[in-house]
Short mmCIF file of C-alpha atoms and ligand atoms in Angstrom, two decimals:
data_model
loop_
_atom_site.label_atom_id
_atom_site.label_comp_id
_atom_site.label_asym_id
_atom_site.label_seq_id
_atom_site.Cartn_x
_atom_site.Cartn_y
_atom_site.Cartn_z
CA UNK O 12 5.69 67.75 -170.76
CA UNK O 13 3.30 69.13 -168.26
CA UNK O 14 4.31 71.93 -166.30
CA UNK O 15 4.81 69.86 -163.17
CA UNK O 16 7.35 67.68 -164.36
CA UNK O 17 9.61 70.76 -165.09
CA UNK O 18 9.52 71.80 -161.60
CA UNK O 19 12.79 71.78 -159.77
CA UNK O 20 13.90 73.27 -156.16
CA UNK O 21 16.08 75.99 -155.52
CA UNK O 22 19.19 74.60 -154.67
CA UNK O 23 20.91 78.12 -153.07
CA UNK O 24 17.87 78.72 -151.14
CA UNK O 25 18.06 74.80 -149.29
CA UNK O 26 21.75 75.58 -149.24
CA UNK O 27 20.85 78.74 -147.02
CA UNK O 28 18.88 77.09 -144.79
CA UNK O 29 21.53 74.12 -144.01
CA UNK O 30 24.04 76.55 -143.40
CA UNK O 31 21.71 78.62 -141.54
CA UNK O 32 20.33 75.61 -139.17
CA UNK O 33 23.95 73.98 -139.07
CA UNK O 34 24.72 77.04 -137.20
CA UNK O 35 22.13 76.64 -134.32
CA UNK O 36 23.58 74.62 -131.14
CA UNK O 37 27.05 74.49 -133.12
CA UNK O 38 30.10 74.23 -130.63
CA UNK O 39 33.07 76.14 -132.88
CA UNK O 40 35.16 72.35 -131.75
CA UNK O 41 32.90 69.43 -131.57
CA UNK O 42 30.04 69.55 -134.05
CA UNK O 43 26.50 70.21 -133.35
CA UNK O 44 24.96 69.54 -130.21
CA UNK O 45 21.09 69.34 -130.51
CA UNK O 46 20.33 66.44 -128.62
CA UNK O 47 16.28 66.31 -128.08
CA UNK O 48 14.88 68.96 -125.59
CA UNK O 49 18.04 70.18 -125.39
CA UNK O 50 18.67 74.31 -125.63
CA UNK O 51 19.67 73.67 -128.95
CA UNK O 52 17.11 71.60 -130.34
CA UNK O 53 14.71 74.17 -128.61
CA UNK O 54 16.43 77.23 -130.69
CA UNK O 55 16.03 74.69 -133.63
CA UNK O 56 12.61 74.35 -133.42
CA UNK O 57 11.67 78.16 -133.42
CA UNK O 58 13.91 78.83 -136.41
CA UNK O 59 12.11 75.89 -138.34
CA UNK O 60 8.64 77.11 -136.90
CA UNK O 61 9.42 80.62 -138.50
CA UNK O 62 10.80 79.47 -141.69
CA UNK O 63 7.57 76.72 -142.08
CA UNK O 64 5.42 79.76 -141.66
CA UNK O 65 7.53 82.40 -143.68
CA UNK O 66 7.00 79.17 -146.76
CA UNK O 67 3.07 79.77 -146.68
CA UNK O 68 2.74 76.48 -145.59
CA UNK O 69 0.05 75.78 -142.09
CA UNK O 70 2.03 74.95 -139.47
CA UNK O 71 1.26 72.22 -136.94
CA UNK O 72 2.99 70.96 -133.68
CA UNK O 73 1.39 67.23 -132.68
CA UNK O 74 1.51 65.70 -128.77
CA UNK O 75 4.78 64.39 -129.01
CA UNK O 76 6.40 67.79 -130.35
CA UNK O 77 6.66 66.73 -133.62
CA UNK O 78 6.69 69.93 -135.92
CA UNK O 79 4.48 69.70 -139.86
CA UNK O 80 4.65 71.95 -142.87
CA UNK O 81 1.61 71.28 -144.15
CA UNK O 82 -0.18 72.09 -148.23
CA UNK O 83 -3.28 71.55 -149.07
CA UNK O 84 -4.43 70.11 -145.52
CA UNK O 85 -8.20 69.20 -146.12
CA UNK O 86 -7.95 67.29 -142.77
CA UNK O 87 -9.66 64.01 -144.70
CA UNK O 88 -7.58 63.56 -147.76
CA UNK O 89 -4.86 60.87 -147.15
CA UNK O 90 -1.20 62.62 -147.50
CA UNK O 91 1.98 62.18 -148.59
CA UNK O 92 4.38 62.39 -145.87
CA UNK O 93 8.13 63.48 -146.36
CA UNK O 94 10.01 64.75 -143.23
CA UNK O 95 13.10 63.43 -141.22
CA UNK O 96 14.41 64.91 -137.67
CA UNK O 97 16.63 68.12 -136.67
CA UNK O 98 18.34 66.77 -133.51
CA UNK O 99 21.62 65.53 -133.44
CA UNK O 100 23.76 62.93 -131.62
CA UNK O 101 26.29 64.83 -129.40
CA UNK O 102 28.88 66.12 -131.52
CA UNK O 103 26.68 65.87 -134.73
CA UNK O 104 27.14 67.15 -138.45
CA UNK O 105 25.10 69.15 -140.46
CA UNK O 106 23.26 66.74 -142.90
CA UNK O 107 22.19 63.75 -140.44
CA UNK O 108 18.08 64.06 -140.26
CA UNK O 109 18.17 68.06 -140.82
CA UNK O 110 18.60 67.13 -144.99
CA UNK O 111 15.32 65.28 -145.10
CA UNK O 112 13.18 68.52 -142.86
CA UNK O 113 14.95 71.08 -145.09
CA UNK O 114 14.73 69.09 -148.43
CA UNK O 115 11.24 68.43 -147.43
CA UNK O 116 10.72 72.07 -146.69
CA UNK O 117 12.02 73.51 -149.74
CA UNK O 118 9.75 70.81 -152.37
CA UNK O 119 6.51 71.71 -150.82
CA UNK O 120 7.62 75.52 -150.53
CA UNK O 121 8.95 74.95 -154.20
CA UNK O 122 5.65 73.46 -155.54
CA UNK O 123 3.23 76.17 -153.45
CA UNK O 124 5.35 78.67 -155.65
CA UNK O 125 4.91 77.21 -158.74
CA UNK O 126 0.69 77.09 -158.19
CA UNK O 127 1.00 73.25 -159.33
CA UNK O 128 -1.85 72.15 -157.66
CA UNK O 129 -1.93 68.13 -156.54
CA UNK O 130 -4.80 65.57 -155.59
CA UNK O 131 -3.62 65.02 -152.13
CA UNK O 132 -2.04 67.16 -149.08
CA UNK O 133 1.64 67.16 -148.65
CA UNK O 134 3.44 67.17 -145.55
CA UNK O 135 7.07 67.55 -144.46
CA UNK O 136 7.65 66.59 -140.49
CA UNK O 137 10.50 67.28 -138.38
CA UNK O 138 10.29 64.13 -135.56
CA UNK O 139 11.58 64.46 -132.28
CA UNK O 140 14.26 62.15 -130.89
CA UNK O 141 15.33 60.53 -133.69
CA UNK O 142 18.66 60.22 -132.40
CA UNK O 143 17.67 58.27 -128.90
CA UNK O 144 18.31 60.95 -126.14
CA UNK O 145 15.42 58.79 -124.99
CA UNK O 146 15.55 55.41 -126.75
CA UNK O 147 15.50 56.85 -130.12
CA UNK O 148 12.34 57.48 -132.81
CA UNK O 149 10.40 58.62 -129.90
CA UNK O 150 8.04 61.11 -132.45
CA UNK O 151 7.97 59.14 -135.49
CA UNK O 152 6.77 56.20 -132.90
CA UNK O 153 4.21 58.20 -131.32
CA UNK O 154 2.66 58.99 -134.73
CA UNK O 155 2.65 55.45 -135.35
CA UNK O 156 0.83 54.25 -132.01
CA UNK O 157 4.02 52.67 -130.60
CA UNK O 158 4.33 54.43 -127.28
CA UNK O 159 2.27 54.14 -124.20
CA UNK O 160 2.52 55.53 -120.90
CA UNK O 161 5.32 53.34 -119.38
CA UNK O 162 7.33 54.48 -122.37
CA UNK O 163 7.04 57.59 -120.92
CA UNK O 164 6.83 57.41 -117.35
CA UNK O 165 10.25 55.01 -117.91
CA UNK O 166 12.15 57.53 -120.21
CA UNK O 167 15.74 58.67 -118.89
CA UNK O 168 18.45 60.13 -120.65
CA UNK O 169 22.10 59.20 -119.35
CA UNK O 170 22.25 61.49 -117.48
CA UNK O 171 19.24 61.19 -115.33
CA UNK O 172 16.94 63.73 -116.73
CA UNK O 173 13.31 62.38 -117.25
CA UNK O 174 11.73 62.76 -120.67
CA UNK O 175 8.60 63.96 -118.39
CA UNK O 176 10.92 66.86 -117.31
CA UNK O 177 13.14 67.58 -120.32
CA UNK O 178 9.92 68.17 -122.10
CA UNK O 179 8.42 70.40 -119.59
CA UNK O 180 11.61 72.57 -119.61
CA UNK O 181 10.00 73.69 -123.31
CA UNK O 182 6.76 73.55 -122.04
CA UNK O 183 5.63 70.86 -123.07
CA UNK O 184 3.89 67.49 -121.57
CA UNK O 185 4.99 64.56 -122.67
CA UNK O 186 1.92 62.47 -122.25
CA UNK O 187 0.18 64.23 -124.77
CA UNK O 188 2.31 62.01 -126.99
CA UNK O 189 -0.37 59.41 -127.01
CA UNK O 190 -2.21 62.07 -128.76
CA UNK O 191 0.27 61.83 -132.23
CA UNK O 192 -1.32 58.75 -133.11
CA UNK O 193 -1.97 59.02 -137.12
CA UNK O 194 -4.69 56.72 -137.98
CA UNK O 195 -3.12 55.00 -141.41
CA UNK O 196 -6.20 55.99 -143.55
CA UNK O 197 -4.57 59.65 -143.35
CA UNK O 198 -1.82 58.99 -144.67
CA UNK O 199 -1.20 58.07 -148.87
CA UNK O 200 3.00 57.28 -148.55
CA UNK O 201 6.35 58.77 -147.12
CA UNK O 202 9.66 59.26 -148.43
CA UNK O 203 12.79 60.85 -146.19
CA UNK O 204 15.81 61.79 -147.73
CA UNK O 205 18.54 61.46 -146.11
CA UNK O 206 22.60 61.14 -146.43
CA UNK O 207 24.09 57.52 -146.71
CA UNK O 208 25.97 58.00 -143.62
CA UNK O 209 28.00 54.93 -145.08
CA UNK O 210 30.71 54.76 -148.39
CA UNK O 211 28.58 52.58 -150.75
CA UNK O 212 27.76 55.63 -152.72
CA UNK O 213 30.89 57.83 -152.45
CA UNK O 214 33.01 54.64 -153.06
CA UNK O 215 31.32 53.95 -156.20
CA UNK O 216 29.87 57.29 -157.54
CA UNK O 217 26.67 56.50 -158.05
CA UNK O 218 24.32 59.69 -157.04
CA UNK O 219 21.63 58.00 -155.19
CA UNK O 220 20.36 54.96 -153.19
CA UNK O 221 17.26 53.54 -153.42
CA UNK O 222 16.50 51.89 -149.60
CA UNK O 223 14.64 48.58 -149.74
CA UNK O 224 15.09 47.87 -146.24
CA UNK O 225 16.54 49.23 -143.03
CA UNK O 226 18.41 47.30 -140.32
CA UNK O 227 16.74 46.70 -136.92
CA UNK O 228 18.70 47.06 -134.04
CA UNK O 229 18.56 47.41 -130.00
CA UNK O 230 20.54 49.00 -127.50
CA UNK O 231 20.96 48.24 -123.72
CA UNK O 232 22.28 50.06 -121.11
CA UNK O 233 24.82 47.43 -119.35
CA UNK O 234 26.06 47.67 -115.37
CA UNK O 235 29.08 45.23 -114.21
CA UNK O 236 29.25 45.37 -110.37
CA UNK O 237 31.84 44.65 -108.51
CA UNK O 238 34.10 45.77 -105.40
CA UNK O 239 35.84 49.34 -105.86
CA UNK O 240 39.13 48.99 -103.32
CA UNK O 241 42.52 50.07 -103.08
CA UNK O 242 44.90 50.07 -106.59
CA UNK O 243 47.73 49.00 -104.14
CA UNK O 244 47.10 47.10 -101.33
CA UNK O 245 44.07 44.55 -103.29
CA UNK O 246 45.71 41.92 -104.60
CA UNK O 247 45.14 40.96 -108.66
CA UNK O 248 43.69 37.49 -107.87
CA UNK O 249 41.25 39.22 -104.90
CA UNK O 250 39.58 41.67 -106.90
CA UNK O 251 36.34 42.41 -108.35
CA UNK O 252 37.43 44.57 -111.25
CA UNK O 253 33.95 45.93 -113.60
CA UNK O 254 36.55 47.52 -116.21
CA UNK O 255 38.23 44.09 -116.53
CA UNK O 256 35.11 42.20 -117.27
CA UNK O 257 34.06 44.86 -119.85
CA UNK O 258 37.58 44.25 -121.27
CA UNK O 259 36.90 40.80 -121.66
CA UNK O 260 33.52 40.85 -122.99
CA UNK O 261 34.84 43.79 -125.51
CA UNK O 262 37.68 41.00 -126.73
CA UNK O 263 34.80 38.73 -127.57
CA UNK O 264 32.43 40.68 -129.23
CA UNK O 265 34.26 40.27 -132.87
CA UNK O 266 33.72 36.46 -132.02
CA UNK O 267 30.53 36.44 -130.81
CA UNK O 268 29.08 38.08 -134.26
CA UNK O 269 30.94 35.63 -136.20
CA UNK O 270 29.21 32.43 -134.59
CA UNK O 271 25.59 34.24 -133.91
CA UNK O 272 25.83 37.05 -136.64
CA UNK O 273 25.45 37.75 -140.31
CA UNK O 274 27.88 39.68 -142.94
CA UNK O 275 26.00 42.69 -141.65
CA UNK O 276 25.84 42.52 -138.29
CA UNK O 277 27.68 44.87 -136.14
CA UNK O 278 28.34 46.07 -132.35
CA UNK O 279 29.21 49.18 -130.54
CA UNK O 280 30.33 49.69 -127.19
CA UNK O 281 30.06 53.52 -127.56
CA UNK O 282 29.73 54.89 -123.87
CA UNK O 283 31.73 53.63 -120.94
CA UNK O 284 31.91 55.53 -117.42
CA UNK O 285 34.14 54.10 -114.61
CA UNK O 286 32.89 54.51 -111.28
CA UNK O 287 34.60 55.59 -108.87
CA UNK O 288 36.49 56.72 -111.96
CA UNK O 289 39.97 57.28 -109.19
CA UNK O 290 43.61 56.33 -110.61
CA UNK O 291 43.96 54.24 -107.78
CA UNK O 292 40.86 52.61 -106.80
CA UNK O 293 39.62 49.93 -108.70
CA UNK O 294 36.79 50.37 -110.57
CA UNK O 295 34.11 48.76 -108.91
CA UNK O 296 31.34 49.68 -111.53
CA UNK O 297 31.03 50.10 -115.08
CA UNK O 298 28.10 51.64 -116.96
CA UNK O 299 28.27 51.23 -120.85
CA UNK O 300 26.39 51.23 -123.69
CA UNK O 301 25.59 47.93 -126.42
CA UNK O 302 24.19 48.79 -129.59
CA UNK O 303 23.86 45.38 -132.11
CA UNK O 304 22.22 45.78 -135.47
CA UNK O 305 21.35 42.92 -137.98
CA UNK O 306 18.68 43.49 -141.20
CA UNK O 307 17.54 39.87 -140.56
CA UNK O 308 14.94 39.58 -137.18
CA UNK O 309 15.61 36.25 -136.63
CA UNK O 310 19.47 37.29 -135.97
CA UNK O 311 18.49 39.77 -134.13
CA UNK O 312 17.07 37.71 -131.45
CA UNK O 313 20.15 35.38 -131.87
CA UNK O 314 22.45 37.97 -131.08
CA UNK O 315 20.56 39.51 -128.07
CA UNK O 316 20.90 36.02 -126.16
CA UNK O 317 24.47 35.34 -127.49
CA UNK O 318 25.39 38.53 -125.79
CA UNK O 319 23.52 37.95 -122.89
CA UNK O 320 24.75 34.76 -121.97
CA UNK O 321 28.27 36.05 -123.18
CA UNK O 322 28.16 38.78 -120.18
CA UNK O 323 26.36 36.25 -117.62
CA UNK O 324 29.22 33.90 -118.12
CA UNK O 325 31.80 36.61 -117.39
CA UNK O 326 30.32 38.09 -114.68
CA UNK O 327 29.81 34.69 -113.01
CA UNK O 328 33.42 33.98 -113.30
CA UNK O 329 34.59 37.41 -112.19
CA UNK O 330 32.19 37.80 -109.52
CA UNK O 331 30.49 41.16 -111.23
CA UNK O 332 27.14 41.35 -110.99
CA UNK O 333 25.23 41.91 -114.49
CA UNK O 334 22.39 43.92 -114.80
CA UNK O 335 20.93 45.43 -118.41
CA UNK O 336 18.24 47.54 -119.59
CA UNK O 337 16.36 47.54 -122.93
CA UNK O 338 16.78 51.30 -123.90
CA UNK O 339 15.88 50.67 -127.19
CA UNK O 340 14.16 47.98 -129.73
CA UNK O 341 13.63 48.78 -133.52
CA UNK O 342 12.44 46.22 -135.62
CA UNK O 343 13.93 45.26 -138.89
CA UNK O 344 11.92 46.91 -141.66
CA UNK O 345 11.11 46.43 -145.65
CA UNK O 346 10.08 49.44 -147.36
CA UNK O 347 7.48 49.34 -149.54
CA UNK O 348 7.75 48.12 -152.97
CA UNK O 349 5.73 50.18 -154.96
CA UNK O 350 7.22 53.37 -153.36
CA UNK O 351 10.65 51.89 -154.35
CA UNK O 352 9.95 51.32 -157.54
CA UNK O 353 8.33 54.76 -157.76
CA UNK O 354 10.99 56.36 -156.80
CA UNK O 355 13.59 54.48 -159.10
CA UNK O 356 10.91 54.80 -162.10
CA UNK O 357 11.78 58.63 -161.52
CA UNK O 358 15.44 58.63 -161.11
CA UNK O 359 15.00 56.96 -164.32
CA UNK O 360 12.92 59.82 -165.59
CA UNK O 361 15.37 62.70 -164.45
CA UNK O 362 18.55 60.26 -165.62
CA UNK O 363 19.67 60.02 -162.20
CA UNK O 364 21.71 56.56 -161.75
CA UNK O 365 20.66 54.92 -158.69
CA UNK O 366 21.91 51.70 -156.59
CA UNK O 367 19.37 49.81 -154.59
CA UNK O 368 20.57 49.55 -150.60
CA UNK O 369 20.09 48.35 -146.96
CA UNK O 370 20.60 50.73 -144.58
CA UNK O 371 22.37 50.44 -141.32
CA UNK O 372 21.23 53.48 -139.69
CA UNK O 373 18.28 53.85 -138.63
CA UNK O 374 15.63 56.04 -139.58
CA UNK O 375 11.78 57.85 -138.53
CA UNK O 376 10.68 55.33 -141.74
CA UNK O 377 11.11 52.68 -139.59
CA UNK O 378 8.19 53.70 -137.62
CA UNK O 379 5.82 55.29 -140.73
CA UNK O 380 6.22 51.91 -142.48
CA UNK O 381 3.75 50.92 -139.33
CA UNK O 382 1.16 53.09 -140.71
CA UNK O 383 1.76 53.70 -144.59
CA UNK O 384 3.48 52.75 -147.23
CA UNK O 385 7.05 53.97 -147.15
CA UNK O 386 10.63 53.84 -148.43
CA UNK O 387 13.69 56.24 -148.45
CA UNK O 388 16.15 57.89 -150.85
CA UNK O 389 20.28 58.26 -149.92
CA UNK O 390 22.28 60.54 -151.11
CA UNK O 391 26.82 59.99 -150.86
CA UNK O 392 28.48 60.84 -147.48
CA UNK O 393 32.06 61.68 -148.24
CA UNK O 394 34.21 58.85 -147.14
CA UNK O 395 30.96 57.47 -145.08
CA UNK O 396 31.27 59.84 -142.54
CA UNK O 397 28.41 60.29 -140.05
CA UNK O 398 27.60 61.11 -136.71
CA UNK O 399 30.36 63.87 -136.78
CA UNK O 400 31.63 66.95 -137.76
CA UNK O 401 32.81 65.45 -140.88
CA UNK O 402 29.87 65.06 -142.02
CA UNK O 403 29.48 65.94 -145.91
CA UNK O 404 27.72 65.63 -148.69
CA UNK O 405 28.53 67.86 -152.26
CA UNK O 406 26.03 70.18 -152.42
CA UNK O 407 25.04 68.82 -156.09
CA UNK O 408 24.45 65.65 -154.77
CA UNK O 409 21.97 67.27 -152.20
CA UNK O 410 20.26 69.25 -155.11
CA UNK O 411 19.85 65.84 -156.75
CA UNK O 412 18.68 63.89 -154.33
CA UNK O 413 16.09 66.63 -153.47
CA UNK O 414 15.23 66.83 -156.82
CA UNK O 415 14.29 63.45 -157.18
CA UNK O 416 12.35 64.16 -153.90
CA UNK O 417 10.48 67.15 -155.29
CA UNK O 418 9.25 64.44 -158.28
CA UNK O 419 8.65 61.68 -156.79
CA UNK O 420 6.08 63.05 -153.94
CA UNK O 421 4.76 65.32 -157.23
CA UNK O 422 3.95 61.67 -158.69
CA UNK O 423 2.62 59.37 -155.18
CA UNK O 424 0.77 62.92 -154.27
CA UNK O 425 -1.48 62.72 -158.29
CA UNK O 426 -1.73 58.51 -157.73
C1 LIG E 515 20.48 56.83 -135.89
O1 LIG E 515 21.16 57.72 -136.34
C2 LIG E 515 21.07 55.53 -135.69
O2 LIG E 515 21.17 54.76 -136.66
O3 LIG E 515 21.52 55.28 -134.54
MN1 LIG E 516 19.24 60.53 -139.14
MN1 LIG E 517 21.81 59.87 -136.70
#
């Protein structure tokens, strides 16, 4: 057996470096709060800057404020690309995005220690805005040509900020995001690692998912208008109640994916505000969030009129006006078959039993399967939890799923 086949990471020093990042932008009661640009993420990014430099491996920061490990950079070799993100949803766990960075961090740190030397670079990126304080992939997109200046110029968060300005609170200027571009010819493949965020895995013990394709999804940001008046003088039949209509179109969302939907598609009303927001005014406005998610394109676009015409109907009958906007659009994607069967020719190799899976997260591979050839590996989330402080995976799952990482970029980087 050559001497890069026997390589494998060091499991307490990646378990360090969670704990150690899983402690930046913490709040002691509800989770992590790193949303992009945020203090947080900022605090984030200089411990990760340090540690990518402390591993011996040349740092690099693109336009969009995505952050690179790099070994072996020749600057014309194509690479192999592994990386994830390090923000977090509000209220976020430990393992969501910041596995793949730190996994990826600890393989290439793991084989510039062991003086293996491979045909092509190796990269590990930490993308910004996975998590869609702007829309969502807004780093891995920019690498992969997919934003342009309206993007930018059009990017709010919900609470108002501009992504122009939330970038220039850390210095930085947000245009130079159509600077990431990666041409494909400099790039060989990409794998993230990340958790399952789902119970396939934990339910049925297997170790490790092999992703052959990740759902595609949007998200709007929906307004129902109507008349905010007094709770006790405005009669039932005379009012123009927003919270009622989003009542109604909540009761009809379990039908409307079983006429327009598939056994995977799902819906999420996961913001509301109330405006005034008074106990006795009715609420005259409501601003919430709709996030629908289907593998299959073609449902997709079924969905995205059936719940258009779904809220026009009940905002004609209730007298609400209905206004949307796109915040986000992410295309269905297939990841690459080669790298799949690379990586499950490897689990093989290491006798690591694997389960082939769809996932219903999204993930930065969406946008590097623009521009290479790409798939993912999952490791078990206890009990599927994700997208909170419950968040978990054992820590021997995380040494084999990095493991598996370590030797499968070891193989797609001597192709
Ligand atoms: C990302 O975490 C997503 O699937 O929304
Ligand atoms: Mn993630
Ligand atoms: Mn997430």
């Amino acid at each position: 057996m050559n001497q890069s086949k026997k390589l494998r990471i060091n499991g307490d020093r990646l378990r360090e470096e969670i704990t150690t990042l899983a402690s930046i932008g913490r709040d002691q009661d509800h989770g992590i709060n790193r949303m992009a640009f945020s203090e947080g993420d900022r605090a984030a990014r200089e411990w990760l800057q340090r540690r990518i430099e402390a591993s011996g491996l040349e740092f690099h920061q693109d336009g969009a404020a995505n952050l690179y490990g790099r070994l072996g950079w020749d600057g014309t070799t194509p690479s192999v690309l592994t990386g994830s993100h390090i923000d977090t949803v509000p209220g976020g766990g430990h393992l969501d995005g910041a596995l793949g960075v730190l996994a990826g961090l600890e393989v290439l740190r793991t084989i510039a220690e062991s003086g293996v030397r491979c045909k092509r670079p190796l990269e590990v990126a930490a993308f910004s805005d996975e998590e869609g304080r702007f829309g969502g992939m807004f780093g891995s997109q920019a690498l992969a040509g997919l934003i342009t200046p309206e993007t930018i110029y059009n990017s709010v968060d919900l609470n108002g900020v501009t992504l122009l300005d939330a970038m220039a609170g850390l210095g930085l200027d947000a245009l130079d995001a159509l600077r990431a571009r990666r041409r494909p010819e400099s790039l060989h493949a990409s794998v993230e690692l990340h958790i399952e965020q789902g119970p396939v895995l934990d339910r049925e013990r297997v170790a490790v998912g092999v992703v052959e394709a990740i759902t595609g999804l949007f998200k709007w940001g929906v307004r129902l208008i109507g008349v905010p008046n007094h709770a006790g003088t405005t009669p039932m039949a005379m009012r123009r109640d927003a919270l009622q209509g989003l009542a109604e179109f909540a009761g009809q969302i379990d039908r409307i994916l079983e006429e327009h939907g598939s056994e995977s598609s799902v819906a999420t009303i996961g913001r509301v505000e109330l405006h005034p927001g008074a106990p006795n005014t009715v609420p005259g406005q409501v601003d919430f969030s709709l996030d629908v998610r289907d593998p299959d394109p073609r449902i997709l676009d079924e969905l995205f009129d059936a719940f258009r015409r779904a809220l026009s109907a009940i905002g004609r009958r209730r007298d609400l006006m209905f206004e949307f906007d796109v915040l986000s659009e992410i295309e269905p994607t297939q990841c690459d078959p080669a790298v799949v069967e690379r990586i499950a020719a490897t689990a093989d190799e290491l006798a690591i039993e694997t389960r082939r899976m769809v996932s219903g997260a999204a993930h930065d591979t969406q946008s590097l399967a623009r521009v290479t050839r790409a798939a993912m590996i999952f490791v078990p989330s206890k009990e599927g939890r994700s997208h909170s402080i419950a968040e978990w995976t054992d820590w021997e799952d995380i040494e084999t799923g990095a493991n598996l990482l370590l030797q499968t970029l070891l193989r797609l980087a001597n192709e």
